[in-house]
Amino acid sequence: MVRDGLYQGKRTQIDPFAFDDAVSDVFPDMIRRSIPGYQSLVDITGLIAAKRMRPGARCYDLGCSHGATTASILKAVGDHRCEIIAIDSSAPMIAAAAANLVDQRISFKHADIRDIDYVDASFIAANFTLQFLPPEDRLPLLKKVRKGLRHDGVFLVSEKVDDDGEFAELHLDFKRENGYSELEISQKRAALENVMRIDSQDMILARLHDAGFTDCRIWFRCLNWISILAAS
Ligand code: GEK
């Protein structure tokens, strides 16, 4: 795994964060050192998906990056027949996912998750992806996702939440503990401004409700990072 040192050097200008080659090259290290609970959440996402996926079931992985969630789902379903559609709008990310995961059951799509027609899905996962959409595009996407689920299907969505200062401060401690310097933390924060726009937990739950998800449960939380299982 290549260590993330992207924001180590002092920059005179901070460009908006993008999922480009440089980010993709260090991505597995970056996400593990940045999101508390990431590995457990991804591992359990697979177990949750496997419970919903009968043989032949279809699922979608929205913003698949290097394919960690898809890999977890495949591990949990074992040899069962299924179809996983793994989508990412970043060319280097989807190329890395396709190189990492060679399995006939996966279709990789280099596409925007807002442009996909979701059909007959037993499970749809969006692990830390919706927070990168413009806020006004989130409800229309959630409506499409809900319509694309089977009646017994479930949507799993994970996001950073805007919370009280204590968890946000502890999240910074988590990053420091994982070797990020104050300069790296502040430069990355500046790069993410206006790119990653987070909502409160209440706002996320209200939006899911507005999209028609009547049964929403928070199944995972680590500091200011949460994951919700949404069904209707
Ligand atoms: C994981 N789920 O490892 N359409 C498609 N992809 C998008 C869009 C969009 N509109 N916007 C952003 N992405 C992964 C981690 S990372 C989270 C997800 C993070 C993609 C983007 O290219 C990136 O690969 C991913 O969403 C977000 O479990 O970096 O914090």
GROMACS .gro file of C-alpha atoms and ligand atoms in nm:
model
  262
    1MET     CA    1   0.000   0.000   0.000
    2VAL     CA    2   0.145   0.339  -0.098
    3ARG     CA    3   0.157   0.582   0.196
    4ASP     CA    4  -0.041   0.902   0.160
    5GLY     CA    5   0.191   1.202   0.171
    6LEU     CA    6  -0.004   1.419  -0.074
    7TYR     CA    7  -0.041   1.717   0.155
    8GLN     CA    8   0.295   1.687   0.334
    9GLY     CA    9   0.471   1.969   0.149
   10LYS     CA   10   0.367   2.330   0.205
   11ARG     CA   11   0.155   2.443  -0.092
   12THR     CA   12   0.131   2.801  -0.205
   13GLN     CA   13  -0.208   2.732  -0.362
   14ILE     CA   14  -0.459   2.466  -0.258
   15ASP     CA   15  -0.661   2.331  -0.550
   16PRO     CA   16  -1.001   2.173  -0.488
   17PHE     CA   17  -0.973   1.804  -0.396
   18ALA     CA   18  -1.024   1.570  -0.694
   19PHE     CA   19  -1.024   1.192  -0.732
   20ASP     CA   20  -0.735   1.205  -0.978
   21ASP     CA   21  -0.431   0.980  -1.036
   22ALA     CA   22  -0.239   1.121  -0.740
   23VAL     CA   23  -0.527   1.052  -0.499
   24SER     CA   24  -0.603   0.712  -0.649
   25ASP     CA   25  -0.238   0.606  -0.607
   26VAL     CA   26  -0.254   0.652  -0.229
   27PHE     CA   27  -0.627   0.596  -0.179
   28PRO     CA   28  -0.634   0.272   0.028
   29ASP     CA   29  -0.390   0.422   0.280
   30MET     CA   30  -0.564   0.761   0.278
   31ILE     CA   31  -0.910   0.626   0.354
   32ARG     CA   32  -0.795   0.393   0.633
   33ARG     CA   33  -0.601   0.671   0.807
   34SER     CA   34  -0.883   0.924   0.761
   35ILE     CA   35  -1.212   0.749   0.838
   36PRO     CA   36  -1.244   0.597   1.184
   37GLY     CA   37  -1.394   0.249   1.172
   38TYR     CA   38  -1.357   0.224   0.792
   39GLN     CA   39  -1.238  -0.138   0.779
   40SER     CA   40  -1.503  -0.271   1.019
   41LEU     CA   41  -1.774  -0.081   0.835
   42VAL     CA   42  -1.668  -0.220   0.497
   43ASP     CA   43  -1.636  -0.575   0.631
   44ILE     CA   44  -1.983  -0.565   0.789
   45THR     CA   45  -2.134  -0.407   0.476
   46GLY     CA   46  -2.053  -0.736   0.302
   47LEU     CA   47  -2.226  -0.938   0.572
   48ILE     CA   48  -2.536  -0.718   0.556
   49ALA     CA   49  -2.547  -0.744   0.178
   50ALA     CA   50  -2.511  -1.122   0.183
   51LYS     CA   51  -2.820  -1.153   0.406
   52ARG     CA   52  -3.026  -0.969   0.145
   53MET     CA   53  -2.885  -1.130  -0.166
   54ARG     CA   54  -3.051  -1.450  -0.274
   55PRO     CA   55  -2.882  -1.639  -0.561
   56GLY     CA   56  -2.906  -1.426  -0.875
   57ALA     CA   57  -2.955  -1.100  -0.683
   58ARG     CA   58  -2.832  -0.769  -0.814
   59CYS     CA   59  -2.654  -0.502  -0.613
   60TYR     CA   60  -2.488  -0.169  -0.680
   61ASP     CA   61  -2.179  -0.014  -0.521
   62LEU     CA   62  -2.200   0.365  -0.563
   63GLY     CA   63  -1.861   0.536  -0.568
   64CYS     CA   64  -1.671   0.209  -0.551
   65SER     CA   65  -1.320   0.365  -0.555
   66HIS     CA   66  -1.076   0.072  -0.547
   67GLY     CA   67  -1.357  -0.179  -0.490
   68ALA     CA   68  -1.330  -0.241  -0.116
   69THR     CA   69  -1.707  -0.263  -0.060
   70THR     CA   70  -1.760  -0.479  -0.368
   71ALA     CA   71  -1.480  -0.711  -0.252
   72SER     CA   72  -1.640  -0.739   0.091
   73ILE     CA   73  -1.978  -0.826  -0.063
   74LEU     CA   74  -1.823  -1.091  -0.287
   75LYS     CA   75  -1.637  -1.243   0.007
   76ALA     CA   76  -1.959  -1.263   0.207
   77VAL     CA   77  -2.173  -1.416  -0.070
   78GLY     CA   78  -1.910  -1.681  -0.144
   79ASP     CA   79  -1.978  -1.872  -0.465
   80HIS     CA   80  -2.339  -1.760  -0.504
   81ARG     CA   81  -2.451  -1.636  -0.839
   82CYS     CA   82  -2.509  -1.259  -0.825
   83GLU     CA   83  -2.448  -0.937  -1.013
   84ILE     CA   84  -2.260  -0.641  -0.868
   85ILE     CA   85  -2.255  -0.313  -1.056
   86ALA     CA   86  -1.964  -0.107  -0.926
   87ILE     CA   87  -1.974   0.257  -1.035
   88ASP     CA   88  -1.727   0.542  -1.006
   89SER     CA   89  -1.692   0.869  -1.197
   90SER     CA   90  -1.314   0.876  -1.153
   91ALA     CA   91  -1.123   0.700  -1.432
   92PRO     CA   92  -0.821   0.607  -1.217
   93MET     CA   93  -1.045   0.477  -0.939
   94ILE     CA   94  -1.255   0.250  -1.161
   95ALA     CA   95  -0.939   0.128  -1.339
   96ALA     CA   96  -0.786   0.037  -1.002
   97ALA     CA   97  -1.107  -0.143  -0.897
   98ALA     CA   98  -1.114  -0.343  -1.221
   99ALA     CA   99  -0.747  -0.436  -1.177
  100ASN     CA  100  -0.800  -0.540  -0.814
  101LEU     CA  101  -1.112  -0.749  -0.862
  102VAL     CA  102  -1.131  -1.003  -1.138
  103ASP     CA  103  -1.470  -1.172  -1.112
  104GLN     CA  104  -1.731  -1.234  -1.383
  105ARG     CA  105  -2.007  -1.127  -1.143
  106ILE     CA  106  -1.890  -0.763  -1.135
  107SER     CA  107  -1.964  -0.500  -1.400
  108PHE     CA  108  -1.748  -0.191  -1.361
  109LYS     CA  109  -1.900   0.133  -1.482
  110HIS     CA  110  -1.709   0.455  -1.530
  111ALA     CA  111  -2.013   0.675  -1.479
  112ASP     CA  112  -2.181   0.931  -1.260
  113ILE     CA  113  -2.412   0.771  -1.003
  114ARG     CA  114  -2.672   1.038  -1.087
  115ASP     CA  115  -2.697   0.902  -1.443
  116ILE     CA  116  -2.757   0.536  -1.364
  117ASP     CA  117  -3.096   0.365  -1.393
  118TYR     CA  118  -3.119   0.146  -1.086
  119VAL     CA  119  -3.324  -0.165  -1.154
  120ASP     CA  120  -3.437  -0.461  -0.943
  121ALA     CA  121  -3.171  -0.421  -0.676
  122SER     CA  122  -3.162  -0.627  -0.358
  123PHE     CA  123  -2.888  -0.411  -0.209
  124ILE     CA  124  -2.738  -0.073  -0.287
  125ALA     CA  125  -2.435   0.060  -0.099
  126ALA     CA  126  -2.304   0.416  -0.097
  127ASN     CA  127  -2.008   0.415   0.140
  128PHE     CA  128  -1.889   0.777   0.181
  129THR     CA  129  -1.993   0.889  -0.168
  130LEU     CA  130  -2.308   1.103  -0.136
  131GLN     CA  131  -2.116   1.364   0.062
  132PHE     CA  132  -1.935   1.451  -0.262
  133LEU     CA  133  -2.256   1.528  -0.455
  134PRO     CA  134  -2.391   1.883  -0.464
  135PRO     CA  135  -2.649   1.890  -0.180
  136GLU     CA  136  -2.936   1.967  -0.419
  137ASP     CA  137  -2.864   1.648  -0.615
  138ARG     CA  138  -2.887   1.418  -0.314
  139LEU     CA  139  -3.267   1.390  -0.283
  140PRO     CA  140  -3.322   1.319  -0.657
  141LEU     CA  141  -3.056   1.048  -0.639
  142LEU     CA  142  -3.211   0.895  -0.326
  143LYS     CA  143  -3.549   0.883  -0.501
  144LYS     CA  144  -3.394   0.697  -0.796
  145VAL     CA  145  -3.220   0.457  -0.561
  146ARG     CA  146  -3.540   0.383  -0.372
  147LYS     CA  147  -3.732   0.320  -0.694
  148GLY     CA  148  -3.454   0.087  -0.810
  149LEU     CA  149  -3.476  -0.134  -0.505
  150ARG     CA  150  -3.692  -0.445  -0.486
  151HIS     CA  151  -3.967  -0.429  -0.222
  152ASP     CA  152  -3.742  -0.619   0.022
  153GLY     CA  153  -3.425  -0.439  -0.086
  154VAL     CA  154  -3.214  -0.219   0.135
  155PHE     CA  155  -2.996   0.086   0.087
  156LEU     CA  156  -2.684   0.126   0.300
  157VAL     CA  157  -2.544   0.478   0.314
  158SER     CA  158  -2.240   0.598   0.509
  159GLU     CA  159  -2.148   0.962   0.559
  160LYS     CA  160  -1.946   1.198   0.771
  161VAL     CA  161  -2.186   1.407   0.980
  162ASP     CA  162  -2.175   1.761   1.103
  163ASP     CA  163  -2.179   1.710   1.476
  164ASP     CA  164  -2.088   1.874   1.802
  165GLY     CA  165  -1.728   1.986   1.843
  166GLU     CA  166  -1.617   1.695   2.059
  167PHE     CA  167  -1.642   1.422   1.794
  168ALA     CA  168  -1.494   1.648   1.527
  169GLU     CA  169  -1.198   1.719   1.758
  170LEU     CA  170  -1.156   1.348   1.832
  171HIS     CA  171  -1.158   1.279   1.459
  172LEU     CA  172  -0.864   1.517   1.424
  173ASP     CA  173  -0.688   1.329   1.708
  174PHE     CA  174  -0.751   1.006   1.514
  175LYS     CA  175  -0.580   1.157   1.208
  176ARG     CA  176  -0.286   1.284   1.417
  177GLU     CA  177  -0.256   0.941   1.576
  178ASN     CA  178  -0.239   0.794   1.225
  179GLY     CA  179   0.059   1.010   1.137
  180TYR     CA  180  -0.097   1.312   0.966
  181SER     CA  181   0.072   1.642   1.058
  182GLU     CA  182  -0.111   1.968   1.134
  183LEU     CA  183  -0.004   2.098   0.792
  184GLU     CA  184  -0.141   1.791   0.613
  185ILE     CA  185  -0.468   1.812   0.804
  186SER     CA  186  -0.519   2.181   0.737
  187GLN     CA  187  -0.420   2.168   0.368
  188LYS     CA  188  -0.651   1.871   0.305
  189ARG     CA  189  -0.933   2.042   0.490
  190ALA     CA  190  -0.889   2.348   0.265
  191ALA     CA  191  -0.889   2.127  -0.046
  192LEU     CA  192  -1.211   1.954   0.061
  193GLU     CA  193  -1.399   2.275   0.131
  194ASN     CA  194  -1.685   2.304  -0.123
  195VAL     CA  195  -1.605   1.954  -0.254
  196MET     CA  196  -1.718   1.745   0.043
  197ARG     CA  197  -2.022   1.909   0.196
  198ILE     CA  198  -2.154   1.732   0.500
  199ASP     CA  199  -2.498   1.734   0.660
  200SER     CA  200  -2.617   1.672   1.012
  201GLN     CA  201  -2.747   1.327   1.101
  202ASP     CA  202  -3.100   1.470   1.130
  203MET     CA  203  -3.077   1.621   0.783
  204ILE     CA  204  -2.959   1.293   0.631
  205LEU     CA  205  -3.241   1.099   0.800
  206ALA     CA  206  -3.500   1.359   0.695
  207ARG     CA  207  -3.381   1.342   0.335
  208LEU     CA  208  -3.402   0.961   0.333
  209HIS     CA  209  -3.756   0.991   0.466
  210ASP     CA  210  -3.844   1.244   0.195
  211ALA     CA  211  -3.717   0.998  -0.064
  212GLY     CA  212  -3.962   0.737   0.067
  213PHE     CA  213  -3.741   0.535   0.302
  214THR     CA  214  -3.972   0.481   0.598
  215ASP     CA  215  -3.749   0.246   0.796
  216CYS     CA  216  -3.403   0.393   0.868
  217ARG     CA  217  -3.165   0.251   1.125
  218ILE     CA  218  -2.820   0.371   1.220
  219TRP     CA  219  -2.626   0.045   1.237
  220PHE     CA  220  -2.274   0.188   1.274
  221ARG     CA  221  -2.122   0.498   1.418
  222CYS     CA  222  -1.765   0.593   1.496
  223LEU     CA  223  -1.724   0.952   1.618
  224ASN     CA  224  -1.872   1.177   1.348
  225TRP     CA  225  -1.902   0.901   1.084
  226ILE     CA  226  -2.227   0.708   1.056
  227SER     CA  227  -2.387   0.439   0.847
  228ILE     CA  228  -2.759   0.390   0.795
  229LEU     CA  229  -2.966   0.100   0.667
  230ALA     CA  230  -3.267   0.237   0.482
  231ALA     CA  231  -3.570   0.040   0.364
  232SER     CA  232  -3.930   0.116   0.279
  233GEK     C1  233  -1.501   0.256  -0.031
  233GEK     N1  234  -1.701   0.352  -0.136
  233GEK     O1  235  -1.380   0.232  -0.033
  233GEK     N2  236  -2.055   0.948  -0.939
  233GEK     C2  237  -1.976   0.840  -0.922
  233GEK     N3  238  -1.874   0.836  -0.833
  233GEK     C3  239  -1.850   0.945  -0.760
  233GEK     C4  240  -1.926   1.062  -0.773
  233GEK     C5  241  -2.032   1.061  -0.867
  233GEK     N4  242  -2.112   1.168  -0.885
  233GEK     N5  243  -1.879   1.156  -0.687
  233GEK     C6  244  -1.775   1.099  -0.622
  233GEK     N6  245  -1.758   0.972  -0.666
  233GEK     C7  246  -1.554   0.360  -0.126
  233GEK     C8  247  -1.506   0.495  -0.085
  233GEK     S1  248  -1.468   0.753  -0.176
  233GEK     C9  249  -1.483   0.826  -0.022
  233GEK    C10  250  -1.569   0.608  -0.160
  233GEK    C11  251  -1.375   0.919   0.014
  233GEK    C12  252  -1.660   0.875  -0.620
  233GEK    C13  253  -1.518   0.926  -0.615
  233GEK     O2  254  -1.453   0.920  -0.740
  233GEK    C14  255  -1.455   0.834  -0.509
  233GEK     O3  256  -1.394   0.722  -0.566
  233GEK    C15  257  -1.574   0.794  -0.423
  233GEK     O4  258  -1.691   0.843  -0.486
  233GEK    C16  259  -1.570   0.848  -0.283
  233GEK     O5  260  -1.581   0.202   0.049
  233GEK     O6  261  -1.282   0.940  -0.063
  233GEK     O7  262  -1.388   0.978   0.129
   0.00000   0.00000   0.00000
